[in-house]
mmCIF file of C-alpha atoms in Angstrom:
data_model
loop_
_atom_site.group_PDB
_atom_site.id
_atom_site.type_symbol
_atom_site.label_atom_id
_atom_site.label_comp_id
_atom_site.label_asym_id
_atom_site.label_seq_id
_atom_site.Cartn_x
_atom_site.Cartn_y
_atom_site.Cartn_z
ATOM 1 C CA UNK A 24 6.994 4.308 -20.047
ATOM 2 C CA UNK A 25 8.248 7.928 -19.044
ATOM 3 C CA UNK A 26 12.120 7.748 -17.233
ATOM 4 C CA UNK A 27 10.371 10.770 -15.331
ATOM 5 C CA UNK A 28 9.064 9.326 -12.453
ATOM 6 C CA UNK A 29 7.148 11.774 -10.590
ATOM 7 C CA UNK A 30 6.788 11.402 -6.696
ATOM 8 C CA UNK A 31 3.713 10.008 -4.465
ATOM 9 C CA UNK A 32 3.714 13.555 -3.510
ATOM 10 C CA UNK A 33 3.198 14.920 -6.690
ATOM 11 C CA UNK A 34 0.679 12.534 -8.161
ATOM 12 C CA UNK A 35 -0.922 12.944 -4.586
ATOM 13 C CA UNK A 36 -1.438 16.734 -5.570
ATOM 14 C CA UNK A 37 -2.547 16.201 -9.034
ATOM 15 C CA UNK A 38 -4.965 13.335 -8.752
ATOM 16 C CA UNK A 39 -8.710 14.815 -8.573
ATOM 17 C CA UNK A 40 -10.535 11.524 -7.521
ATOM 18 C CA UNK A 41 -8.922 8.204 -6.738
ATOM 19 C CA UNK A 42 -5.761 7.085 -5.108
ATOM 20 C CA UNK A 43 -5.493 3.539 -5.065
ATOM 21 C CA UNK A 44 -2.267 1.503 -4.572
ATOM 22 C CA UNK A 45 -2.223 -2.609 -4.202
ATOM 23 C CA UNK A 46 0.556 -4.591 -2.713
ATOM 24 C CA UNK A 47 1.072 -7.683 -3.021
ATOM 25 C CA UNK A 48 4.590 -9.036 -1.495
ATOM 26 C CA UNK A 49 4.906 -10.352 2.373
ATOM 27 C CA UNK A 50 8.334 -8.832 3.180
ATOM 28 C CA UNK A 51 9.226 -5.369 2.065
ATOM 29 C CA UNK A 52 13.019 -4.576 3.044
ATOM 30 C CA UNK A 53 12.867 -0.678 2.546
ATOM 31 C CA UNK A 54 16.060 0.803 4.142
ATOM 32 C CA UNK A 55 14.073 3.990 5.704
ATOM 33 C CA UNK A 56 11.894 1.218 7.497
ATOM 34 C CA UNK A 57 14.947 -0.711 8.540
ATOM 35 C CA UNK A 58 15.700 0.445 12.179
ATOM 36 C CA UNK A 59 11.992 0.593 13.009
ATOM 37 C CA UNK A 60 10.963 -3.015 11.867
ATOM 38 C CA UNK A 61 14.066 -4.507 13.980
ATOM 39 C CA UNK A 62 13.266 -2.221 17.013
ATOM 40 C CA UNK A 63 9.717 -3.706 16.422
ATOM 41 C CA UNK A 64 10.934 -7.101 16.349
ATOM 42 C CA UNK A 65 13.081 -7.015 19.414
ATOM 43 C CA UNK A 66 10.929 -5.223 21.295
ATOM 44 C CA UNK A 67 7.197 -5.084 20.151
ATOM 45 C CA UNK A 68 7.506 -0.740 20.375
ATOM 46 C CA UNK A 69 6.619 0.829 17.303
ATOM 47 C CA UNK A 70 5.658 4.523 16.442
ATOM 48 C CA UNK A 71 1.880 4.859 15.573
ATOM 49 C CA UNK A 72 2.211 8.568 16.461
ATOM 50 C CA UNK A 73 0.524 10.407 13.509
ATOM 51 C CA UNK A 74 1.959 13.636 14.433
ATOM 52 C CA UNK A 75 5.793 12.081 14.743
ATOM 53 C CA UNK A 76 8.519 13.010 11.993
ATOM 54 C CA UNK A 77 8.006 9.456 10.505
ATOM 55 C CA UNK A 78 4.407 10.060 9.785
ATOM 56 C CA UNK A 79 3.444 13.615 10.121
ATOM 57 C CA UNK A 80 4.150 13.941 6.121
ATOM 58 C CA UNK A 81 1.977 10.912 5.046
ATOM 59 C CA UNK A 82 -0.717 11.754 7.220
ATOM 60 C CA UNK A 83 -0.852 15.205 6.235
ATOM 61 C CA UNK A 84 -0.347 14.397 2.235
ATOM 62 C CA UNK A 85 -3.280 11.964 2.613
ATOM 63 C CA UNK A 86 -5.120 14.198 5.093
ATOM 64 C CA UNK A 87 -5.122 16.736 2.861
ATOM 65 C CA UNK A 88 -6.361 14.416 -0.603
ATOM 66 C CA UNK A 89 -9.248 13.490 1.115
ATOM 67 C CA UNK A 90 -10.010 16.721 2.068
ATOM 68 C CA UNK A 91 -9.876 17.441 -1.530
ATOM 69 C CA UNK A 92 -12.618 14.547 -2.046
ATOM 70 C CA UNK A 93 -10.306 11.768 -3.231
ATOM 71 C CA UNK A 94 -10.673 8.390 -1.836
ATOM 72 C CA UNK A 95 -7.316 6.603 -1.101
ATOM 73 C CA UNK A 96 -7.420 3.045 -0.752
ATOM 74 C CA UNK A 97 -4.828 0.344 0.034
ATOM 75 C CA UNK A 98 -5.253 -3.224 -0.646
ATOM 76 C CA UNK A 99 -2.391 -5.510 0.604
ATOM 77 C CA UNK A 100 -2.434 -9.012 -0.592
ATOM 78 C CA UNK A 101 -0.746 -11.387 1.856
ATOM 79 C CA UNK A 102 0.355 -14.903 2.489
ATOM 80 C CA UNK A 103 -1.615 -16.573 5.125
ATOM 81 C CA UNK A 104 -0.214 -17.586 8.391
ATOM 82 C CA UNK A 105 1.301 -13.861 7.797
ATOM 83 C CA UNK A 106 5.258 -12.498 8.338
ATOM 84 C CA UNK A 107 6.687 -11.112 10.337
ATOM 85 C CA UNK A 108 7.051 -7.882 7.909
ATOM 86 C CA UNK A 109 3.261 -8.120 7.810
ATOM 87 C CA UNK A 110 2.752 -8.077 11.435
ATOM 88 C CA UNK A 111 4.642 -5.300 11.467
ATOM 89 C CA UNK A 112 2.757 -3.542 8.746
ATOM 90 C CA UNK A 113 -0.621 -4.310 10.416
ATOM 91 C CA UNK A 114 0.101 -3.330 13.714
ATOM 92 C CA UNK A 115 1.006 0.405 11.787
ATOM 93 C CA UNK A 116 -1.978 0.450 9.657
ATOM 94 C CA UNK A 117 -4.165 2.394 12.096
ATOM 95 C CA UNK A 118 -1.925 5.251 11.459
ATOM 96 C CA UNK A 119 -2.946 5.374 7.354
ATOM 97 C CA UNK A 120 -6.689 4.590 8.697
ATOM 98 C CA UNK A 121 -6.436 7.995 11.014
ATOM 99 C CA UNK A 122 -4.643 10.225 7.775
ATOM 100 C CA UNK A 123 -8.168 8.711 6.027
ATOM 101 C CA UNK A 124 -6.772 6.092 4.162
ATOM 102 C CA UNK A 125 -9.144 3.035 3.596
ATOM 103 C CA UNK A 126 -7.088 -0.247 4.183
ATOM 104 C CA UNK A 127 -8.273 -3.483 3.548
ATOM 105 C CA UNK A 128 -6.496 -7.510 3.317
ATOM 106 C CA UNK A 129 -6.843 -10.168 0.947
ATOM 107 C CA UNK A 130 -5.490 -13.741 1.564
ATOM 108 C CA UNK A 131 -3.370 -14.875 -0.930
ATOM 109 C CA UNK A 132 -5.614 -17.962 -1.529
ATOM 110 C CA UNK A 133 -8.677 -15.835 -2.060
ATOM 111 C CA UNK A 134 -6.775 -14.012 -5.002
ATOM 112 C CA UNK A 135 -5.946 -16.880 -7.114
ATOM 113 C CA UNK A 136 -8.741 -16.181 -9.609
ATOM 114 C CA UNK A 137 -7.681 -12.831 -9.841
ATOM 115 C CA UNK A 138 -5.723 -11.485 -13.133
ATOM 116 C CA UNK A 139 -3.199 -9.320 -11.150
ATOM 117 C CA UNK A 140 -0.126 -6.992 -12.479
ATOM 118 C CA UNK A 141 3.487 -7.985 -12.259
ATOM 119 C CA UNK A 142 4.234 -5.755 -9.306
ATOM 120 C CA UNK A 143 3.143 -3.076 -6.760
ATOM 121 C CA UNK A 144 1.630 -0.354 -7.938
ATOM 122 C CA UNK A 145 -0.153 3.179 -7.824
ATOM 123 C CA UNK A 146 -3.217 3.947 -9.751
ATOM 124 C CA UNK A 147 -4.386 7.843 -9.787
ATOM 125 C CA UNK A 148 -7.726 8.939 -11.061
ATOM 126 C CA UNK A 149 -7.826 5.838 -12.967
ATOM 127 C CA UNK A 150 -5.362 7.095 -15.527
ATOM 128 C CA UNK A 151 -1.384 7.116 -14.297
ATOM 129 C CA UNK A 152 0.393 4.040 -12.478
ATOM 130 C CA UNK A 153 3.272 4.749 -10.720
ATOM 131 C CA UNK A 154 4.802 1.020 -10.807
ATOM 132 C CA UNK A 155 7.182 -0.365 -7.436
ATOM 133 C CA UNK A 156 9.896 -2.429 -8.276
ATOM 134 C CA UNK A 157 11.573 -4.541 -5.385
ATOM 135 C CA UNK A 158 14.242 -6.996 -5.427
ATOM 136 C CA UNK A 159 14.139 -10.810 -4.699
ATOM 137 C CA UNK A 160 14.676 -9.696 -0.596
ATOM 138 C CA UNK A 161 12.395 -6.922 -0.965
ATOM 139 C CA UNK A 162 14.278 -3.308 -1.546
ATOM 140 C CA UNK A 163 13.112 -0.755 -3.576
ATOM 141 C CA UNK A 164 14.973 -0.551 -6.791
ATOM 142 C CA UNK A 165 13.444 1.874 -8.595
ATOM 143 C CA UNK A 166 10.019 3.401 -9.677
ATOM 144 C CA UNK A 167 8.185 3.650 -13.669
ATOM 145 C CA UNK A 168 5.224 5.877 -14.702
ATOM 146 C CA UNK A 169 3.096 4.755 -17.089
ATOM 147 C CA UNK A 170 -0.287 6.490 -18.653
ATOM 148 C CA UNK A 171 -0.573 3.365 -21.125
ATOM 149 C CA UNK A 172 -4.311 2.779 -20.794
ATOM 150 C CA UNK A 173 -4.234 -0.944 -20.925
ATOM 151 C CA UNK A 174 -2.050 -1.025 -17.946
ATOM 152 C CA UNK A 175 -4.035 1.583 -15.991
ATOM 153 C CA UNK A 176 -7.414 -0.461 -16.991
ATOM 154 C CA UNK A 177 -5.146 -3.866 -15.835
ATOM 155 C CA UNK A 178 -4.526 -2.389 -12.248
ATOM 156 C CA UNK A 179 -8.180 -0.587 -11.879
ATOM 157 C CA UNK A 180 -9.631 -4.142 -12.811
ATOM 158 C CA UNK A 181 -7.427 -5.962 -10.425
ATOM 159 C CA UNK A 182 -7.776 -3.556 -7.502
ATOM 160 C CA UNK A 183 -11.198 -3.293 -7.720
ATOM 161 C CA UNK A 184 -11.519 -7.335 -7.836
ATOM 162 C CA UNK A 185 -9.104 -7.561 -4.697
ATOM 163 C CA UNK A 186 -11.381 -4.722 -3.215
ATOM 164 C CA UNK A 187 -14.085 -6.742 -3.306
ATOM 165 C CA UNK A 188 -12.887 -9.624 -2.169
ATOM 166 C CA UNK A 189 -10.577 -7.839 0.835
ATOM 167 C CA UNK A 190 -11.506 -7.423 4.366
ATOM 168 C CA UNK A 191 -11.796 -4.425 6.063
ATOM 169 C CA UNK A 192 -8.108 -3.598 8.407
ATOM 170 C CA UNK A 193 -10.361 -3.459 11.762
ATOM 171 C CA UNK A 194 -11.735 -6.868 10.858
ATOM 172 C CA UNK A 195 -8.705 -8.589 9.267
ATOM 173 C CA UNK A 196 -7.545 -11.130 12.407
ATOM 174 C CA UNK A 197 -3.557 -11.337 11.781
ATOM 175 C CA UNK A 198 -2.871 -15.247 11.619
#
């Protein structure tokens, strides 16, 4: 594992083919989403305005892969009836859908068969996984890179299993 950890960004602009990144917890308690998820809470208003400082350089960063021809896919594993984090999440999703992500959700009991990775992660072009590591309450401690192919052949195999099995975002019905 390289102590180099390269951003999204970065592996955004080098990948030539595939994007795909899986996640698999039901809270996430990233301090740049803080303010937005309580506002959400309290009030139901949240920004789903692609052209907004909050989103304007994800959409374009995606906008732009896809323009290159690589698909970006997002699976999101989730505990069924959902969180609130999750409700939260969905709600935003059309956003990533507009930039050209493809978004998908798998029930947690549907993915019990499935061998899956220790933790989040990115997979580019089949080759590089940018790993997420979160804390018990969810925060982002810190990122690894690895090119090991046994991992990167762990996490195509397991996204492409979760894939499968995942349902599209405008037919996943939050419960």
């Amino acid at each position: 594992m390289s102590s180099i950890v390269p951003t999204i960004a970065e592996l955004m602009a080098d990948c030539t083919r595939s994007a795909v990144h899986l996640e698999m917890r039901d809270h996430y308690g990233v301090a740049a989403e803080a303010d937005d998820f309580r506002t959400w809470l309290e009030t139901g208003r949240l920004d789903i305005d692609p052209g907004s400082s909050d989103w304007a350089p994800w959409v374009d960063l995606v906008t732009h892969a896809v323009a290159r021809g690589v698909a970006v896919r997002r699976a999101r594993i989730v505990s069924e009836p959902v969180s609130d984090y999750i409700r939260y999440e969905h709600a935003s999703t059309s956003v990533n859908v507009h930039a050209g992500e493809q978004v998908r959700w798998l029930p947690r009991r549907r993915a019990s068969d499935i061998a899956l990775p220790g933790n989040d992660f990115w997979l580019f072009d089949d080759r590089v996984v940018r790993w997420g590591h979160f804390s018990g309450d969810g925060a982002m401690v810190g990122h690894e890179i690895s090119e090991d192919p046994a991992a990167a052949k762990l996490c195509a195999e397991a996204f492409d299993a979760v894939w499968v099995r995942a349902i599209p975002h405008d037919q996943y019905q939050i419960r």
